[in-house]
Amino acid sequence: MENVFAKIAVVGSGALGCYYGAMLARSGVAVTFLVRSDLAVVRERGLRVKLPTEEFALREVRAQATPEEIGPCDLVIVALKTTANGDFRTLIAPLLHERTAILTLQNGLGSDEELARLFGAERVMGGLCFICVNRTAPGEVLCIEPGSLSLGEFGRPVSERLRAVGELFTRSGVRCQLGDDLAWLRWKKLVWNVPFNGLSIVAGGITTDVILADAALEAEVRALMAEVIGAAGKLGYAIPMNVIDQQIAHTRPMGPYKPSSLIDYLAGRAVEVEEIWGEPLRRAQAVGAQVPRMAMLYALLGRLTKR
């Protein structure tokens, strides 16, 4: 599978897209970024990534304003917010040739199925980003905790193609693991995203350290995590309950971290309410899972984000 991904496009040049694209590009991979709002800045200044132990800049960055200017690629990495999924056909179709693979690094549930419906299930892979990274300025990202990247094929076990993608990320310095069940990986990510992204907004725009410093809010985090794990179990994705302690222990050292949904909310941008809370809630209720806290959180977020 050497050089099978000779040309890669990153669609969605926010925090995740810039970070992972820059890591790949620094390692010598031919990456082109689709940049719609900060193109002039990225072309002039390149990309800058600050990690806990180092900082690097890419002075010369391949960046285009339209997918047509990029043309067909071997791998398309989708790092869009799910609120932009209605643009999938316009943004992705011009990047495809007969064998192009699509890797979505998006949050929540539903994107894998939508990409499969539009472009064919055989193309689709998914990635779960266990990372703390924020975009601090056009073309600049701050990574507080590099974490890891979990990859899976959509509806299929690990393949040689997936291993090749994993090797690309591993060689670029990204800690990467592969899984046979992408849906299980997505539910495990929701164990963190549902409580922390949601409570950071409904509790008044607070960071993760403030949430965990409040005994009542930490108890709510744990209760929401338990509901997500229970729902996943009902759907056939067994997640052990000790994941709750593990994830809280992992979150404490992050300090005053703003989850991505909070950043979007405070900036007045659309929040990924349906994908992170709505769709998991509907799937949970469809199998009879008891998820009253998830339902309440979804309702509150719906009201708060209507603006």
Coordinates of C-alpha atoms in Angstrom, one line a residue:
M1 CA 0.0 0.0 0.0
E2 CA 3.1 2.3 -0.3
N3 CA 2.2 5.7 -1.9
V4 CA -1.4 4.7 -2.3
F5 CA -2.4 8.2 -0.9
A6 CA -0.1 10.3 -3.0
K7 CA -2.5 13.2 -3.0
I8 CA -4.6 14.2 0.1
A9 CA -7.2 16.9 0.5
V10 CA -8.3 18.3 3.9
V11 CA -11.9 19.7 3.7
G12 CA -12.6 21.9 6.7
S13 CA -9.6 23.9 7.9
G14 CA -10.5 24.7 11.4
A15 CA -8.7 23.4 14.5
L16 CA -8.8 19.7 13.6
G17 CA -8.2 20.1 9.9
C18 CA -5.3 22.4 10.3
Y19 CA -3.7 20.3 13.0
Y20 CA -3.9 16.9 11.4
G21 CA -3.2 18.3 7.9
A22 CA -0.2 20.2 9.2
M23 CA 1.2 17.1 10.9
L24 CA 0.9 15.1 7.7
A25 CA 2.3 17.8 5.6
R26 CA 5.3 18.3 7.9
S27 CA 6.1 14.6 7.5
G28 CA 6.3 15.0 3.7
V29 CA 2.8 14.0 2.7
A30 CA 1.2 16.0 -0.2
V31 CA -1.7 17.7 1.5
T32 CA -3.9 20.4 0.0
F33 CA -6.2 22.4 2.3
L34 CA -9.6 23.6 1.2
V35 CA -9.7 27.0 2.8
R36 CA -12.8 29.2 2.4
S37 CA -12.4 32.1 4.8
D38 CA -8.7 32.5 5.7
L39 CA -7.2 31.7 2.3
A40 CA -5.2 34.9 1.9
V41 CA -3.7 34.6 5.4
V42 CA -2.8 30.9 5.0
R43 CA -1.1 31.5 1.6
E44 CA 0.9 34.5 3.0
R45 CA 1.8 33.1 6.4
G46 CA 1.4 29.4 6.2
L47 CA 0.3 27.3 9.2
R48 CA 1.6 27.4 12.8
V49 CA 1.0 24.6 15.3
K50 CA 1.8 24.9 19.0
L51 CA 2.1 21.7 20.9
P52 CA 2.9 21.2 24.6
T53 CA 6.5 20.4 23.9
E54 CA 7.2 22.1 20.6
E55 CA 6.1 24.6 18.0
F56 CA 6.4 24.5 14.3
A57 CA 5.4 26.4 11.2
L58 CA 4.7 25.4 7.6
R59 CA 5.7 28.4 5.5
E60 CA 4.6 27.0 2.2
V61 CA 1.1 25.5 2.3
R62 CA -0.9 24.1 -0.5
A63 CA -4.3 25.8 -0.2
Q64 CA -7.2 26.4 -2.6
A65 CA -10.5 28.1 -2.3
T66 CA -12.6 25.5 -4.2
P67 CA -12.6 21.7 -4.5
E68 CA -12.4 22.1 -8.3
E69 CA -9.1 23.9 -8.0
I70 CA -7.8 20.9 -5.9
G71 CA -9.1 18.2 -8.2
P72 CA -9.4 14.5 -7.6
C73 CA -7.4 13.1 -4.7
D74 CA -6.6 9.7 -3.3
L75 CA -7.8 10.5 0.2
V76 CA -10.2 13.2 1.4
I77 CA -10.1 14.1 5.1
V78 CA -13.4 15.7 6.2
A79 CA -12.9 17.9 9.2
L80 CA -16.0 20.1 8.7
K81 CA -18.3 20.9 11.6
T82 CA -21.4 18.6 11.1
T83 CA -23.5 21.7 10.8
A84 CA -22.0 22.0 7.2
N85 CA -22.9 18.5 6.2
G86 CA -25.5 19.9 3.8
D87 CA -22.5 21.0 1.6
F88 CA -21.0 17.5 1.3
R89 CA -21.9 17.0 -2.4
T90 CA -20.6 20.4 -3.4
L91 CA -17.4 20.2 -1.4
I92 CA -16.4 16.5 -1.8
A93 CA -17.7 15.3 -5.3
P94 CA -15.0 17.3 -7.3
L95 CA -12.3 15.6 -5.1
L96 CA -13.2 12.1 -6.0
H97 CA -11.8 9.7 -8.5
E98 CA -12.8 6.0 -8.9
R99 CA -10.8 4.8 -5.9
T100 CA -10.8 7.9 -3.6
A101 CA -11.2 7.1 0.1
I102 CA -13.1 9.4 2.5
L103 CA -12.0 9.8 6.1
T104 CA -14.4 11.8 8.3
L105 CA -13.1 13.2 11.6
Q106 CA -16.4 14.6 12.6
N107 CA -18.2 14.4 16.0
G108 CA -21.4 12.6 16.8
L109 CA -23.5 10.3 14.8
G110 CA -24.9 10.4 11.2
S111 CA -22.0 11.6 9.1
D112 CA -20.8 8.1 8.1
E113 CA -24.2 7.2 6.9
E114 CA -24.7 10.4 4.9
L115 CA -21.3 10.1 3.2
A116 CA -22.0 6.5 2.4
R117 CA -25.4 7.5 0.9
L118 CA -23.9 10.2 -1.3
F119 CA -20.7 8.6 -2.4
G120 CA -20.8 4.9 -1.6
A121 CA -20.2 3.0 1.6
E122 CA -17.0 1.4 0.2
R123 CA -15.3 4.8 0.3
V124 CA -16.0 5.7 3.9
M125 CA -13.8 5.5 7.0
G126 CA -14.2 7.3 10.3
G127 CA -11.8 8.8 12.8
L128 CA -12.4 9.8 16.4
C129 CA -10.1 12.5 17.7
F130 CA -9.3 12.3 21.4
I131 CA -7.5 15.6 21.5
C132 CA -7.6 19.1 23.0
V133 CA -6.9 21.5 20.2
N134 CA -8.3 25.0 19.4
R135 CA -7.9 27.4 16.5
T136 CA -6.5 30.6 18.0
A137 CA -6.2 32.7 14.9
P138 CA -6.3 32.3 11.1
G139 CA -3.8 29.6 10.3
E140 CA -2.8 29.0 13.9
V141 CA -3.8 26.2 16.3
L142 CA -3.0 25.4 19.9
C143 CA -2.8 21.8 20.9
I144 CA -3.1 21.4 24.7
E145 CA -3.1 17.6 24.6
P146 CA -2.3 15.7 21.4
G147 CA -4.1 12.6 22.7
S148 CA -4.7 10.0 20.0
L149 CA -6.7 9.2 16.9
S150 CA -8.9 6.1 16.6
L151 CA -9.7 4.9 13.0
G152 CA -12.3 2.5 11.7
E153 CA -13.9 1.4 8.4
F154 CA -17.6 2.1 8.0
G155 CA -19.4 -1.2 8.5
R156 CA -16.3 -3.3 8.0
P157 CA -13.3 -4.6 10.0
V158 CA -9.8 -3.2 9.7
S159 CA -8.5 -3.3 6.1
E160 CA -5.2 -2.9 4.4
R161 CA -6.4 0.6 3.3
L162 CA -7.1 1.6 6.9
R163 CA -3.7 0.3 8.0
A164 CA -2.1 2.5 5.3
V165 CA -4.0 5.5 6.6
G166 CA -2.9 4.7 10.2
E167 CA 0.7 4.4 9.0
L168 CA 0.5 7.9 7.5
F169 CA -0.6 9.4 10.8
T170 CA 1.8 7.4 12.9
R171 CA 4.8 8.5 10.7
S172 CA 3.6 12.1 11.1
G173 CA 3.8 11.8 14.9
V174 CA 0.1 11.2 15.6
R175 CA -0.6 8.4 18.1
C176 CA -3.0 6.2 16.2
Q177 CA -5.0 3.0 16.8
L178 CA -7.3 1.0 14.6
G179 CA -10.6 -0.6 15.5
D180 CA -12.9 -3.1 13.9
D181 CA -16.1 -1.4 15.1
L182 CA -16.4 2.3 14.1
A183 CA -19.9 2.6 15.7
W184 CA -18.4 1.5 19.1
L185 CA -15.7 4.1 18.8
R186 CA -18.2 6.8 18.1
W187 CA -20.3 5.9 21.2
K188 CA -17.2 5.9 23.3
K189 CA -16.3 9.4 22.1
L190 CA -19.9 10.5 23.0
V191 CA -19.3 9.4 26.6
W192 CA -17.1 12.5 26.9
N193 CA -18.7 14.8 24.3
V194 CA -22.3 14.6 25.6
P195 CA -21.7 15.8 29.1
F196 CA -18.7 18.1 28.8
N197 CA -19.7 19.9 25.5
G198 CA -23.3 20.1 26.7
L199 CA -22.8 21.2 30.3
S200 CA -20.2 23.8 29.3
I201 CA -22.9 25.6 27.5
V202 CA -26.0 25.1 29.7
A203 CA -24.1 25.8 32.9
G204 CA -23.3 29.3 31.7
G205 CA -20.3 29.1 29.4
I206 CA -17.8 27.4 31.6
T207 CA -14.6 25.4 31.0
T208 CA -14.0 21.7 31.9
D209 CA -12.0 22.6 35.1
V210 CA -14.9 24.6 36.4
I211 CA -17.3 21.8 35.7
L212 CA -15.2 19.3 37.7
A213 CA -14.6 21.7 40.5
D214 CA -18.3 21.7 41.3
A215 CA -19.5 18.5 43.0
A216 CA -23.0 18.8 41.6
L217 CA -21.8 19.3 38.1
E218 CA -19.3 16.4 38.3
A219 CA -22.2 14.2 39.5
E220 CA -24.2 15.3 36.5
V221 CA -21.2 14.5 34.2
R222 CA -21.0 11.0 35.7
A223 CA -24.8 10.5 35.4
L224 CA -24.8 11.5 31.8
M225 CA -21.8 9.3 31.0
A226 CA -23.7 6.4 32.6
E227 CA -26.7 7.1 30.4
V228 CA -24.6 7.2 27.2
I229 CA -22.9 3.9 28.2
G230 CA -26.3 2.3 29.0
A231 CA -27.7 3.4 25.6
A232 CA -24.6 2.1 23.8
G233 CA -25.0 -1.2 25.5
K234 CA -28.7 -1.4 24.5
L235 CA -27.5 -0.8 20.9
G236 CA -24.9 -3.6 21.1
Y237 CA -21.8 -1.5 21.8
A238 CA -20.6 -2.6 25.2
I239 CA -18.5 0.1 27.0
P240 CA -17.3 -0.7 30.5
M241 CA -18.4 1.6 33.3
N242 CA -14.8 2.2 34.4
V243 CA -14.5 4.4 31.4
I244 CA -16.3 7.1 33.4
D245 CA -13.4 7.3 36.0
Q246 CA -10.8 7.1 33.2
Q247 CA -12.3 10.0 31.3
I248 CA -12.8 12.2 34.3
A249 CA -9.2 11.5 35.4
H250 CA -8.0 12.4 31.9
T251 CA -10.0 15.6 31.8
R252 CA -8.7 17.1 35.1
P253 CA -5.2 17.9 33.9
M254 CA -6.6 19.8 30.9
G255 CA -7.1 22.9 33.0
P256 CA -9.5 25.6 31.7
Y257 CA -10.3 23.8 28.4
K258 CA -13.2 25.1 26.3
P259 CA -14.9 22.2 24.4
S260 CA -15.5 22.9 20.7
S261 CA -19.2 23.3 21.1
L262 CA -18.7 26.0 23.7
I263 CA -16.4 27.8 21.4
D264 CA -19.0 27.7 18.6
Y265 CA -21.7 28.8 21.0
L266 CA -19.8 31.8 22.4
A267 CA -18.8 32.9 18.9
G268 CA -22.5 32.8 17.8
R269 CA -21.9 30.0 15.3
A270 CA -24.2 27.0 14.8
V271 CA -23.6 24.2 17.4
E272 CA -23.6 20.5 16.5
V273 CA -26.7 19.8 18.5
E274 CA -28.3 17.2 16.4
E275 CA -25.2 15.1 15.8
I276 CA -23.8 15.1 19.3
W277 CA -27.1 15.0 21.3
G278 CA -30.2 14.6 19.1
E279 CA -29.2 11.6 17.0
P280 CA -27.7 9.6 19.9
L281 CA -30.9 10.4 21.9
R282 CA -33.2 9.2 19.2
R283 CA -31.2 6.0 18.7
A284 CA -31.2 5.4 22.4
Q285 CA -34.9 6.0 22.8
A286 CA -35.6 3.7 19.8
V287 CA -34.2 0.7 21.7
G288 CA -35.9 1.6 25.0
A289 CA -32.8 3.0 26.8
Q290 CA -33.6 5.2 29.8
V291 CA -31.9 8.5 29.1
P292 CA -33.9 11.3 30.8
R293 CA -30.8 13.4 31.5
M294 CA -29.7 13.2 27.8
A295 CA -33.3 14.3 26.8
M296 CA -33.2 17.3 29.2
L297 CA -29.8 18.4 28.0
Y298 CA -30.8 18.1 24.4
A299 CA -34.0 20.2 25.1
L300 CA -32.0 22.9 26.9
L301 CA -29.3 23.1 24.2
G302 CA -32.1 23.3 21.5
R303 CA -33.5 26.4 23.3
L304 CA -30.1 28.0 23.9
T305 CA -28.8 27.6 20.4
K306 CA -31.9 28.8 18.5
R307 CA -30.4 32.2 18.4

